[in-house]
């Protein structure tokens, strides 16, 4: 931590307490944050915080992104898909976009005027991205895109959608490219149903489909056929953001359970006086600290540009497995109240489950680690 990061933490904490926390229930019911919330976050400089200042970003590093993600986890927020927009989509554009593309899209993303999403997953292709079937066929200065995607976070609000599509005849990863669709008023772009999930109710996770959707060739990121490599290069950062949110959520769960165990009584004494409660919380606190130490190590490596695929995968799978386990054990301390959604621990329990699935399932993480052995 530095003074700069501490200031950002204070700013984020105040902003989220005022603008996000009071709306969590409403946004969960409407399955999306209010659109204006993105603009409000942009106005105080929380978006694209690690993109260069010349493109409207904050000029910070991944550490700045991590601070915002941690603060979100510390209020048990599962509505705002900040990381998809700021830590993931903006970084694809920053890494692979031309000068013209960066100038056209990043300032709007930093102001919250353009919301970003990324569409890799299809009904028949999740873990196996090489099986993607969406096609982008050249017709003059445009690609004509056809296909369907599912589970797309920010599906309702997205103005910029990075689409992984097949531009070549080659099989597997070689024919894949990343193309940015500017979705406002775009013919052939359809938003399907909002998916009903067991947790993370405030997120606008949707199906999307494309029917003869014409996108300028100028919106291709990098070169044709580079898509699979671009995805593989960016996924370690995505996985690290999931690990960062997982460890912060685990820490928060322990804090909540300790607080509850001090106030609730049974058999004439505090829950915290029972040896079982004390031991469970002692174990959870220890595991959360061990996890924090490992994830901080990964953040430092990433800041040095030295976080490899296998280590990022270790962080993602271990942190999310432990997040689920720690939250489950902490929920037990709340008894029946832990199962009631007005208690944050209940929302955290449901929200944690998907962390082991998206960003590459934890089984795929182990495959990637095993390949490095
Ligand atoms: C809430 C939510 C938000 C999401 N947001 C996005 C988004 O914004 N953009 C996006 O593109 N995607 C998104 N996803 C999709 C997510 O990344 C995929 O669900 C995930 O990659 C798994 O793909 P799948 O669901 O098709 O499962 P499958 O690939 O069908 O896997 C099913 C099971 O088989 C296992 N399996 C598969 N292959 C192997 C293997 N080789 N070895 C061992 N086990 C294997 C998996 O681990 C899993 O347990 C989101 C998903 C959810 C639920």
JSON list of N, CA and C in Angstrom, two decimals, residues 150-227:
[
{"chain": "A", "resi": 150, "resn": "UNK", "atom": "N", "xyz": [-23.71, -16.56, -24.51]},
{"chain": "A", "resi": 150, "resn": "UNK", "atom": "CA", "xyz": [-24.52, -16.66, -23.28]},
{"chain": "A", "resi": 150, "resn": "UNK", "atom": "C", "xyz": [-23.67, -16.31, -22.06]},
{"chain": "A", "resi": 151, "resn": "UNK", "atom": "N", "xyz": [-24.38, -16.04, -20.96]},
{"chain": "A", "resi": 151, "resn": "UNK", "atom": "CA", "xyz": [-23.76, -15.67, -19.67]},
{"chain": "A", "resi": 151, "resn": "UNK", "atom": "C", "xyz": [-22.97, -14.36, -19.78]},
{"chain": "A", "resi": 152, "resn": "UNK", "atom": "N", "xyz": [-23.43, -13.41, -20.56]},
{"chain": "A", "resi": 152, "resn": "UNK", "atom": "CA", "xyz": [-22.60, -12.21, -20.75]},
{"chain": "A", "resi": 152, "resn": "UNK", "atom": "C", "xyz": [-22.90, -11.14, -19.69]},
{"chain": "A", "resi": 153, "resn": "UNK", "atom": "N", "xyz": [-21.91, -10.91, -18.85]},
{"chain": "A", "resi": 153, "resn": "UNK", "atom": "CA", "xyz": [-22.01, -9.90, -17.79]},
{"chain": "A", "resi": 153, "resn": "UNK", "atom": "C", "xyz": [-22.02, -8.51, -18.42]},
{"chain": "A", "resi": 154, "resn": "UNK", "atom": "N", "xyz": [-22.79, -7.61, -17.85]},
{"chain": "A", "resi": 154, "resn": "UNK", "atom": "CA", "xyz": [-23.03, -6.26, -18.42]},
{"chain": "A", "resi": 154, "resn": "UNK", "atom": "C", "xyz": [-23.80, -6.35, -19.74]},
{"chain": "A", "resi": 155, "resn": "UNK", "atom": "N", "xyz": [-24.53, -7.44, -19.92]},
{"chain": "A", "resi": 155, "resn": "UNK", "atom": "CA", "xyz": [-25.27, -7.65, -21.17]},
{"chain": "A", "resi": 155, "resn": "UNK", "atom": "C", "xyz": [-26.34, -6.60, -21.40]},
{"chain": "A", "resi": 156, "resn": "UNK", "atom": "N", "xyz": [-26.92, -6.06, -20.33]},
{"chain": "A", "resi": 156, "resn": "UNK", "atom": "CA", "xyz": [-27.97, -5.05, -20.50]},
{"chain": "A", "resi": 156, "resn": "UNK", "atom": "C", "xyz": [-27.39, -3.70, -20.86]},
{"chain": "A", "resi": 157, "resn": "UNK", "atom": "N", "xyz": [-26.37, -3.28, -20.13]},
{"chain": "A", "resi": 157, "resn": "UNK", "atom": "CA", "xyz": [-25.87, -1.91, -20.28]},
{"chain": "A", "resi": 157, "resn": "UNK", "atom": "C", "xyz": [-24.77, -1.76, -21.32]},
{"chain": "A", "resi": 158, "resn": "UNK", "atom": "N", "xyz": [-24.22, -2.86, -21.83]},
{"chain": "A", "resi": 158, "resn": "UNK", "atom": "CA", "xyz": [-23.00, -2.70, -22.63]},
{"chain": "A", "resi": 158, "resn": "UNK", "atom": "C", "xyz": [-23.23, -1.87, -23.91]},
{"chain": "A", "resi": 159, "resn": "UNK", "atom": "N", "xyz": [-22.33, -0.92, -24.11]},
{"chain": "A", "resi": 159, "resn": "UNK", "atom": "CA", "xyz": [-22.29, -0.13, -25.35]},
{"chain": "A", "resi": 159, "resn": "UNK", "atom": "C", "xyz": [-21.17, -0.64, -26.24]},
{"chain": "A", "resi": 160, "resn": "UNK", "atom": "N", "xyz": [-20.15, -1.20, -25.61]},
{"chain": "A", "resi": 160, "resn": "UNK", "atom": "CA", "xyz": [-19.02, -1.78, -26.35]},
{"chain": "A", "resi": 160, "resn": "UNK", "atom": "C", "xyz": [-18.93, -3.25, -25.98]},
{"chain": "A", "resi": 161, "resn": "UNK", "atom": "N", "xyz": [-18.98, -4.09, -26.99]},
{"chain": "A", "resi": 161, "resn": "UNK", "atom": "CA", "xyz": [-18.95, -5.52, -26.72]},
{"chain": "A", "resi": 161, "resn": "UNK", "atom": "C", "xyz": [-17.80, -6.15, -27.50]},
{"chain": "A", "resi": 162, "resn": "UNK", "atom": "N", "xyz": [-16.84, -6.71, -26.79]},
{"chain": "A", "resi": 162, "resn": "UNK", "atom": "CA", "xyz": [-15.77, -7.44, -27.48]},
{"chain": "A", "resi": 162, "resn": "UNK", "atom": "C", "xyz": [-16.31, -8.84, -27.77]},
{"chain": "A", "resi": 163, "resn": "UNK", "atom": "N", "xyz": [-16.31, -9.19, -29.06]},
{"chain": "A", "resi": 163, "resn": "UNK", "atom": "CA", "xyz": [-16.86, -10.48, -29.47]},
{"chain": "A", "resi": 163, "resn": "UNK", "atom": "C", "xyz": [-15.73, -11.38, -29.96]},
{"chain": "A", "resi": 164, "resn": "UNK", "atom": "N", "xyz": [-15.67, -12.58, -29.41]},
{"chain": "A", "resi": 164, "resn": "UNK", "atom": "CA", "xyz": [-14.72, -13.57, -29.94]},
{"chain": "A", "resi": 164, "resn": "UNK", "atom": "C", "xyz": [-15.44, -14.31, -31.06]},
{"chain": "A", "resi": 165, "resn": "UNK", "atom": "N", "xyz": [-14.93, -14.17, -32.28]},
{"chain": "A", "resi": 165, "resn": "UNK", "atom": "CA", "xyz": [-15.63, -14.75, -33.44]},
{"chain": "A", "resi": 165, "resn": "UNK", "atom": "C", "xyz": [-14.62, -15.37, -34.40]},
{"chain": "A", "resi": 166, "resn": "UNK", "atom": "N", "xyz": [-15.14, -16.23, -35.24]},
{"chain": "A", "resi": 166, "resn": "UNK", "atom": "CA", "xyz": [-14.30, -16.94, -36.20]},
{"chain": "A", "resi": 166, "resn": "UNK", "atom": "C", "xyz": [-14.21, -16.14, -37.49]},
{"chain": "A", "resi": 167, "resn": "UNK", "atom": "N", "xyz": [-13.01, -15.66, -37.83]},
{"chain": "A", "resi": 167, "resn": "UNK", "atom": "CA", "xyz": [-12.85, -14.90, -39.07]},
{"chain": "A", "resi": 167, "resn": "UNK", "atom": "C", "xyz": [-12.19, -15.75, -40.16]},
{"chain": "A", "resi": 168, "resn": "UNK", "atom": "N", "xyz": [-11.69, -16.91, -39.77]},
{"chain": "A", "resi": 168, "resn": "UNK", "atom": "CA", "xyz": [-10.98, -17.72, -40.76]},
{"chain": "A", "resi": 168, "resn": "UNK", "atom": "C", "xyz": [-11.52, -19.14, -40.79]},
{"chain": "A", "resi": 169, "resn": "UNK", "atom": "N", "xyz": [-11.09, -19.88, -41.78]},
{"chain": "A", "resi": 169, "resn": "UNK", "atom": "CA", "xyz": [-11.53, -21.27, -41.94]},
{"chain": "A", "resi": 169, "resn": "UNK", "atom": "C", "xyz": [-10.79, -22.21, -40.99]},
{"chain": "A", "resi": 170, "resn": "UNK", "atom": "N", "xyz": [-9.63, -21.75, -40.48]},
{"chain": "A", "resi": 170, "resn": "UNK", "atom": "CA", "xyz": [-8.82, -22.64, -39.66]},
{"chain": "A", "resi": 170, "resn": "UNK", "atom": "C", "xyz": [-9.61, -23.12, -38.47]},
{"chain": "A", "resi": 171, "resn": "UNK", "atom": "N", "xyz": [-9.38, -24.36, -38.08]},
{"chain": "A", "resi": 171, "resn": "UNK", "atom": "CA", "xyz": [-10.09, -24.90, -36.91]},
{"chain": "A", "resi": 171, "resn": "UNK", "atom": "C", "xyz": [-9.36, -24.47, -35.64]},
{"chain": "A", "resi": 172, "resn": "UNK", "atom": "N", "xyz": [-10.04, -24.71, -34.50]},
{"chain": "A", "resi": 172, "resn": "UNK", "atom": "CA", "xyz": [-9.42, -24.44, -33.21]},
{"chain": "A", "resi": 172, "resn": "UNK", "atom": "C", "xyz": [-9.23, -22.95, -32.99]},
{"chain": "A", "resi": 173, "resn": "UNK", "atom": "N", "xyz": [-8.16, -22.63, -32.27]},
{"chain": "A", "resi": 173, "resn": "UNK", "atom": "CA", "xyz": [-7.95, -21.24, -31.88]},
{"chain": "A", "resi": 173, "resn": "UNK", "atom": "C", "xyz": [-7.46, -20.34, -33.01]},
{"chain": "A", "resi": 174, "resn": "UNK", "atom": "N", "xyz": [-6.90, -20.95, -34.07]},
{"chain": "A", "resi": 174, "resn": "UNK", "atom": "CA", "xyz": [-6.22, -20.13, -35.09]},
{"chain": "A", "resi": 174, "resn": "UNK", "atom": "C", "xyz": [-7.14, -19.17, -35.84]},
{"chain": "A", "resi": 175, "resn": "UNK", "atom": "N", "xyz": [-8.42, -19.58, -36.03]},
{"chain": "A", "resi": 175, "resn": "UNK", "atom": "CA", "xyz": [-9.33, -18.72, -36.82]},
{"chain": "A", "resi": 175, "resn": "UNK", "atom": "C", "xyz": [-10.05, -17.67, -35.99]},
{"chain": "A", "resi": 176, "resn": "UNK", "atom": "N", "xyz": [-9.71, -17.53, -34.71]},
{"chain": "A", "resi": 176, "resn": "UNK", "atom": "CA", "xyz": [-10.48, -16.61, -33.85]},
{"chain": "A", "resi": 176, "resn": "UNK", "atom": "C", "xyz": [-9.92, -15.20, -33.85]},
{"chain": "A", "resi": 177, "resn": "UNK", "atom": "N", "xyz": [-10.83, -14.23, -33.82]},
{"chain": "A", "resi": 177, "resn": "UNK", "atom": "CA", "xyz": [-10.44, -12.81, -33.75]},
{"chain": "A", "resi": 177, "resn": "UNK", "atom": "C", "xyz": [-11.33, -12.11, -32.73]},
{"chain": "A", "resi": 178, "resn": "UNK", "atom": "N", "xyz": [-10.87, -10.96, -32.24]},
{"chain": "A", "resi": 178, "resn": "UNK", "atom": "CA", "xyz": [-11.68, -10.15, -31.32]},
{"chain": "A", "resi": 178, "resn": "UNK", "atom": "C", "xyz": [-12.13, -8.89, -32.05]},
{"chain": "A", "resi": 179, "resn": "UNK", "atom": "N", "xyz": [-13.44, -8.69, -32.06]},
{"chain": "A", "resi": 179, "resn": "UNK", "atom": "CA", "xyz": [-14.03, -7.56, -32.78]},
{"chain": "A", "resi": 179, "resn": "UNK", "atom": "C", "xyz": [-14.91, -6.78, -31.81]},
{"chain": "A", "resi": 180, "resn": "UNK", "atom": "N", "xyz": [-14.79, -5.44, -31.83]},
{"chain": "A", "resi": 180, "resn": "UNK", "atom": "CA", "xyz": [-15.58, -4.61, -30.91]},
{"chain": "A", "resi": 180, "resn": "UNK", "atom": "C", "xyz": [-16.84, -4.13, -31.61]},
{"chain": "A", "resi": 181, "resn": "UNK", "atom": "N", "xyz": [-17.98, -4.52, -31.06]},
{"chain": "A", "resi": 181, "resn": "UNK", "atom": "CA", "xyz": [-19.26, -4.03, -31.60]},
{"chain": "A", "resi": 181, "resn": "UNK", "atom": "C", "xyz": [-19.71, -2.82, -30.79]},
{"chain": "A", "resi": 182, "resn": "UNK", "atom": "N", "xyz": [-20.07, -1.75, -31.49]},
{"chain": "A", "resi": 182, "resn": "UNK", "atom": "CA", "xyz": [-20.65, -0.58, -30.82]},
{"chain": "A", "resi": 182, "resn": "UNK", "atom": "C", "xyz": [-22.16, -0.79, -30.89]},
{"chain": "A", "resi": 183, "resn": "UNK", "atom": "N", "xyz": [-22.75, -1.16, -29.77]},
{"chain": "A", "resi": 183, "resn": "UNK", "atom": "CA", "xyz": [-24.08, -1.77, -29.80]},
{"chain": "A", "resi": 183, "resn": "UNK", "atom": "C", "xyz": [-25.24, -0.79, -29.95]},
{"chain": "A", "resi": 184, "resn": "UNK", "atom": "N", "xyz": [-25.03, 0.49, -29.68]},
{"chain": "A", "resi": 184, "resn": "UNK", "atom": "CA", "xyz": [-26.17, 1.43, -29.73]},
{"chain": "A", "resi": 184, "resn": "UNK", "atom": "C", "xyz": [-26.75, 1.49, -31.14]},
{"chain": "A", "resi": 185, "resn": "UNK", "atom": "N", "xyz": [-27.99, 1.14, -31.27]},
{"chain": "A", "resi": 185, "resn": "UNK", "atom": "CA", "xyz": [-28.68, 1.22, -32.56]},
{"chain": "A", "resi": 185, "resn": "UNK", "atom": "C", "xyz": [-28.14, 0.26, -33.61]},
{"chain": "A", "resi": 186, "resn": "UNK", "atom": "N", "xyz": [-27.38, -0.72, -33.18]},
{"chain": "A", "resi": 186, "resn": "UNK", "atom": "CA", "xyz": [-26.74, -1.64, -34.14]},
{"chain": "A", "resi": 186, "resn": "UNK", "atom": "C", "xyz": [-27.74, -2.68, -34.63]},
{"chain": "A", "resi": 187, "resn": "UNK", "atom": "N", "xyz": [-27.98, -2.69, -35.92]},
{"chain": "A", "resi": 187, "resn": "UNK", "atom": "CA", "xyz": [-28.95, -3.66, -36.48]},
{"chain": "A", "resi": 187, "resn": "UNK", "atom": "C", "xyz": [-28.38, -5.06, -36.41]},
{"chain": "A", "resi": 188, "resn": "UNK", "atom": "N", "xyz": [-29.24, -6.00, -36.04]},
{"chain": "A", "resi": 188, "resn": "UNK", "atom": "CA", "xyz": [-28.81, -7.39, -35.96]},
{"chain": "A", "resi": 188, "resn": "UNK", "atom": "C", "xyz": [-28.28, -7.76, -34.57]},
{"chain": "A", "resi": 189, "resn": "UNK", "atom": "N", "xyz": [-28.20, -6.78, -33.67]},
{"chain": "A", "resi": 189, "resn": "UNK", "atom": "CA", "xyz": [-27.74, -7.05, -32.30]},
{"chain": "A", "resi": 189, "resn": "UNK", "atom": "C", "xyz": [-28.97, -7.25, -31.42]},
{"chain": "A", "resi": 190, "resn": "UNK", "atom": "N", "xyz": [-29.08, -8.42, -30.81]},
{"chain": "A", "resi": 190, "resn": "UNK", "atom": "CA", "xyz": [-30.26, -8.71, -29.99]},
{"chain": "A", "resi": 190, "resn": "UNK", "atom": "C", "xyz": [-29.83, -9.04, -28.57]},
{"chain": "A", "resi": 191, "resn": "UNK", "atom": "N", "xyz": [-30.52, -8.40, -27.64]},
{"chain": "A", "resi": 191, "resn": "UNK", "atom": "CA", "xyz": [-30.32, -8.77, -26.23]},
{"chain": "A", "resi": 191, "resn": "UNK", "atom": "C", "xyz": [-31.38, -9.80, -25.88]},
{"chain": "A", "resi": 192, "resn": "UNK", "atom": "N", "xyz": [-30.93, -10.98, -25.45]},
{"chain": "A", "resi": 192, "resn": "UNK", "atom": "CA", "xyz": [-31.87, -12.05, -25.08]},
{"chain": "A", "resi": 192, "resn": "UNK", "atom": "C", "xyz": [-32.29, -11.89, -23.64]},
{"chain": "A", "resi": 193, "resn": "UNK", "atom": "N", "xyz": [-32.72, -13.01, -23.05]},
{"chain": "A", "resi": 193, "resn": "UNK", "atom": "CA", "xyz": [-33.27, -12.91, -21.69]},
{"chain": "A", "resi": 193, "resn": "UNK", "atom": "C", "xyz": [-32.16, -12.65, -20.67]},
{"chain": "A", "resi": 194, "resn": "UNK", "atom": "N", "xyz": [-32.55, -11.98, -19.60]},
{"chain": "A", "resi": 194, "resn": "UNK", "atom": "CA", "xyz": [-31.67, -11.83, -18.44]},
{"chain": "A", "resi": 194, "resn": "UNK", "atom": "C", "xyz": [-31.74, -13.15, -17.69]},
{"chain": "A", "resi": 195, "resn": "UNK", "atom": "N", "xyz": [-30.60, -13.72, -17.38]},
{"chain": "A", "resi": 195, "resn": "UNK", "atom": "CA", "xyz": [-30.61, -15.06, -16.79]},
{"chain": "A", "resi": 195, "resn": "UNK", "atom": "C", "xyz": [-30.91, -15.01, -15.29]},
{"chain": "A", "resi": 196, "resn": "UNK", "atom": "N", "xyz": [-31.75, -15.91, -14.85]},
{"chain": "A", "resi": 196, "resn": "UNK", "atom": "CA", "xyz": [-32.12, -15.97, -13.44]},
{"chain": "A", "resi": 196, "resn": "UNK", "atom": "C", "xyz": [-31.08, -16.84, -12.73]},
{"chain": "A", "resi": 197, "resn": "UNK", "atom": "N", "xyz": [-30.30, -16.22, -11.85]},
{"chain": "A", "resi": 197, "resn": "UNK", "atom": "CA", "xyz": [-29.17, -16.92, -11.23]},
{"chain": "A", "resi": 197, "resn": "UNK", "atom": "C", "xyz": [-29.46, -17.22, -9.76]},
{"chain": "A", "resi": 198, "resn": "UNK", "atom": "N", "xyz": [-28.63, -18.09, -9.15]},
{"chain": "A", "resi": 198, "resn": "UNK", "atom": "CA", "xyz": [-28.84, -18.37, -7.73]},
{"chain": "A", "resi": 198, "resn": "UNK", "atom": "C", "xyz": [-28.21, -17.29, -6.86]},
{"chain": "A", "resi": 199, "resn": "UNK", "atom": "N", "xyz": [-27.34, -16.47, -7.42]},
{"chain": "A", "resi": 199, "resn": "UNK", "atom": "CA", "xyz": [-26.74, -15.37, -6.67]},
{"chain": "A", "resi": 199, "resn": "UNK", "atom": "C", "xyz": [-26.38, -14.25, -7.63]},
{"chain": "A", "resi": 200, "resn": "UNK", "atom": "N", "xyz": [-25.67, -13.25, -7.12]},
{"chain": "A", "resi": 200, "resn": "UNK", "atom": "CA", "xyz": [-25.27, -12.10, -7.95]},
{"chain": "A", "resi": 200, "resn": "UNK", "atom": "C", "xyz": [-26.47, -11.56, -8.72]},
{"chain": "A", "resi": 201, "resn": "UNK", "atom": "N", "xyz": [-27.58, -11.38, -8.00]},
{"chain": "A", "resi": 201, "resn": "UNK", "atom": "CA", "xyz": [-28.83, -11.00, -8.66]},
{"chain": "A", "resi": 201, "resn": "UNK", "atom": "C", "xyz": [-28.77, -9.61, -9.30]},
{"chain": "A", "resi": 202, "resn": "UNK", "atom": "N", "xyz": [-27.92, -8.75, -8.80]},
{"chain": "A", "resi": 202, "resn": "UNK", "atom": "CA", "xyz": [-27.88, -7.38, -9.33]},
{"chain": "A", "resi": 202, "resn": "UNK", "atom": "C", "xyz": [-27.14, -7.26, -10.65]},
{"chain": "A", "resi": 203, "resn": "UNK", "atom": "N", "xyz": [-26.52, -8.36, -11.10]},
{"chain": "A", "resi": 203, "resn": "UNK", "atom": "CA", "xyz": [-25.74, -8.26, -12.35]},
{"chain": "A", "resi": 203, "resn": "UNK", "atom": "C", "xyz": [-26.60, -8.65, -13.54]},
{"chain": "A", "resi": 204, "resn": "UNK", "atom": "N", "xyz": [-26.39, -7.90, -14.62]},
{"chain": "A", "resi": 204, "resn": "UNK", "atom": "CA", "xyz": [-27.21, -8.08, -15.82]},
{"chain": "A", "resi": 204, "resn": "UNK", "atom": "C", "xyz": [-26.55, -9.12, -16.73]},
{"chain": "A", "resi": 205, "resn": "UNK", "atom": "N", "xyz": [-26.59, -10.36, -16.29]},
{"chain": "A", "resi": 205, "resn": "UNK", "atom": "CA", "xyz": [-26.00, -11.46, -17.05]},
{"chain": "A", "resi": 205, "resn": "UNK", "atom": "C", "xyz": [-27.02, -11.93, -18.09]},
{"chain": "A", "resi": 206, "resn": "UNK", "atom": "N", "xyz": [-26.67, -11.84, -19.36]},
{"chain": "A", "resi": 206, "resn": "UNK", "atom": "CA", "xyz": [-27.68, -12.08, -20.41]},
{"chain": "A", "resi": 206, "resn": "UNK", "atom": "C", "xyz": [-27.18, -12.97, -21.52]},
{"chain": "A", "resi": 207, "resn": "UNK", "atom": "N", "xyz": [-28.15, -13.43, -22.29]},
{"chain": "A", "resi": 207, "resn": "UNK", "atom": "CA", "xyz": [-27.84, -14.04, -23.58]},
{"chain": "A", "resi": 207, "resn": "UNK", "atom": "C", "xyz": [-27.83, -12.91, -24.62]},
{"chain": "A", "resi": 208, "resn": "UNK", "atom": "N", "xyz": [-26.96, -13.05, -25.60]},
{"chain": "A", "resi": 208, "resn": "UNK", "atom": "CA", "xyz": [-26.90, -12.07, -26.70]},
{"chain": "A", "resi": 208, "resn": "UNK", "atom": "C", "xyz": [-26.86, -12.85, -28.01]},
{"chain": "A", "resi": 209, "resn": "UNK", "atom": "N", "xyz": [-27.43, -12.26, -29.06]},
{"chain": "A", "resi": 209, "resn": "UNK", "atom": "CA", "xyz": [-27.30, -12.93, -30.36]},
{"chain": "A", "resi": 209, "resn": "UNK", "atom": "C", "xyz": [-27.11, -11.91, -31.47]},
{"chain": "A", "resi": 210, "resn": "UNK", "atom": "N", "xyz": [-26.53, -12.39, -32.55]},
{"chain": "A", "resi": 210, "resn": "UNK", "atom": "CA", "xyz": [-26.17, -11.53, -33.68]},
{"chain": "A", "resi": 210, "resn": "UNK", "atom": "C", "xyz": [-26.71, -12.13, -34.97]},
{"chain": "A", "resi": 211, "resn": "UNK", "atom": "N", "xyz": [-27.48, -11.34, -35.71]},
{"chain": "A", "resi": 211, "resn": "UNK", "atom": "CA", "xyz": [-28.04, -11.81, -36.98]},
{"chain": "A", "resi": 211, "resn": "UNK", "atom": "C", "xyz": [-27.61, -10.84, -38.08]},
{"chain": "A", "resi": 212, "resn": "UNK", "atom": "N", "xyz": [-26.74, -11.30, -38.95]},
{"chain": "A", "resi": 212, "resn": "UNK", "atom": "CA", "xyz": [-26.22, -10.45, -40.04]},
{"chain": "A", "resi": 212, "resn": "UNK", "atom": "C", "xyz": [-25.86, -9.06, -39.50]},
{"chain": "A", "resi": 213, "resn": "UNK", "atom": "N", "xyz": [-25.19, -9.05, -38.41]},
{"chain": "A", "resi": 213, "resn": "UNK", "atom": "CA", "xyz": [-24.83, -7.79, -37.73]},
{"chain": "A", "resi": 213, "resn": "UNK", "atom": "C", "xyz": [-23.55, -7.23, -38.37]},
{"chain": "A", "resi": 214, "resn": "UNK", "atom": "N", "xyz": [-23.64, -6.03, -38.90]},
{"chain": "A", "resi": 214, "resn": "UNK", "atom": "CA", "xyz": [-22.50, -5.47, -39.64]},
{"chain": "A", "resi": 214, "resn": "UNK", "atom": "C", "xyz": [-21.67, -4.56, -38.74]},
{"chain": "A", "resi": 215, "resn": "UNK", "atom": "N", "xyz": [-20.40, -4.95, -38.60]},
{"chain": "A", "resi": 215, "resn": "UNK", "atom": "CA", "xyz": [-19.47, -4.18, -37.75]},
{"chain": "A", "resi": 215, "resn": "UNK", "atom": "C", "xyz": [-18.26, -3.80, -38.62]},
{"chain": "A", "resi": 216, "resn": "UNK", "atom": "N", "xyz": [-17.84, -2.54, -38.60]},
{"chain": "A", "resi": 216, "resn": "UNK", "atom": "CA", "xyz": [-16.71, -2.13, -39.46]},
{"chain": "A", "resi": 216, "resn": "UNK", "atom": "C", "xyz": [-15.46, -2.97, -39.21]},
{"chain": "A", "resi": 217, "resn": "UNK", "atom": "N", "xyz": [-14.75, -3.27, -40.28]},
{"chain": "A", "resi": 217, "resn": "UNK", "atom": "CA", "xyz": [-13.48, -3.99, -40.16]},
{"chain": "A", "resi": 217, "resn": "UNK", "atom": "C", "xyz": [-12.51, -3.20, -39.27]},
{"chain": "A", "resi": 218, "resn": "UNK", "atom": "N", "xyz": [-12.70, -1.88, -39.25]},
{"chain": "A", "resi": 218, "resn": "UNK", "atom": "CA", "xyz": [-11.85, -1.00, -38.42]},
{"chain": "A", "resi": 218, "resn": "UNK", "atom": "C", "xyz": [-12.00, -1.30, -36.93]},
{"chain": "A", "resi": 219, "resn": "UNK", "atom": "N", "xyz": [-13.01, -2.10, -36.55]},
{"chain": "A", "resi": 219, "resn": "UNK", "atom": "CA", "xyz": [-13.22, -2.41, -35.13]},
{"chain": "A", "resi": 219, "resn": "UNK", "atom": "C", "xyz": [-12.53, -3.70, -34.69]},
{"chain": "A", "resi": 220, "resn": "UNK", "atom": "N", "xyz": [-11.76, -4.30, -35.59]},
{"chain": "A", "resi": 220, "resn": "UNK", "atom": "CA", "xyz": [-10.99, -5.50, -35.23]},
{"chain": "A", "resi": 220, "resn": "UNK", "atom": "C", "xyz": [-9.87, -5.10, -34.27]},
{"chain": "A", "resi": 221, "resn": "UNK", "atom": "N", "xyz": [-9.68, -5.89, -33.20]},
{"chain": "A", "resi": 221, "resn": "UNK", "atom": "CA", "xyz": [-8.55, -5.61, -32.28]},
{"chain": "A", "resi": 221, "resn": "UNK", "atom": "C", "xyz": [-7.33, -6.39, -32.77]},
{"chain": "A", "resi": 222, "resn": "UNK", "atom": "N", "xyz": [-6.28, -5.68, -33.11]},
{"chain": "A", "resi": 222, "resn": "UNK", "atom": "CA", "xyz": [-5.07, -6.35, -33.62]},
{"chain": "A", "resi": 222, "resn": "UNK", "atom": "C", "xyz": [-5.33, -6.91, -35.00]},
{"chain": "A", "resi": 223, "resn": "UNK", "atom": "N", "xyz": [-4.82, -8.13, -35.22]},
{"chain": "A", "resi": 223, "resn": "UNK", "atom": "CA", "xyz": [-4.92, -8.76, -36.55]},
{"chain": "A", "resi": 223, "resn": "UNK", "atom": "C", "xyz": [-5.90, -9.92, -36.51]},
{"chain": "A", "resi": 224, "resn": "UNK", "atom": "N", "xyz": [-6.39, -10.28, -37.67]},
{"chain": "A", "resi": 224, "resn": "UNK", "atom": "CA", "xyz": [-7.24, -11.47, -37.76]},
{"chain": "A", "resi": 224, "resn": "UNK", "atom": "C", "xyz": [-6.44, -12.70, -37.30]},
{"chain": "A", "resi": 225, "resn": "UNK", "atom": "N", "xyz": [-7.12, -13.59, -36.60]},
{"chain": "A", "resi": 225, "resn": "UNK", "atom": "CA", "xyz": [-6.48, -14.84, -36.17]},
{"chain": "A", "resi": 225, "resn": "UNK", "atom": "C", "xyz": [-5.69, -14.72, -34.87]},
{"chain": "A", "resi": 226, "resn": "UNK", "atom": "N", "xyz": [-5.62, -13.49, -34.31]},
{"chain": "A", "resi": 226, "resn": "UNK", "atom": "CA", "xyz": [-4.86, -13.32, -33.06]},
{"chain": "A", "resi": 226, "resn": "UNK", "atom": "C", "xyz": [-5.72, -13.50, -31.81]},
{"chain": "A", "resi": 227, "resn": "UNK", "atom": "N", "xyz": [-7.03, -13.67, -32.01]},
{"chain": "A", "resi": 227, "resn": "UNK", "atom": "CA", "xyz": [-7.96, -13.63, -30.87]},
{"chain": "A", "resi": 227, "resn": "UNK", "atom": "C", "xyz": [-7.64, -14.60, -29.75]}
]
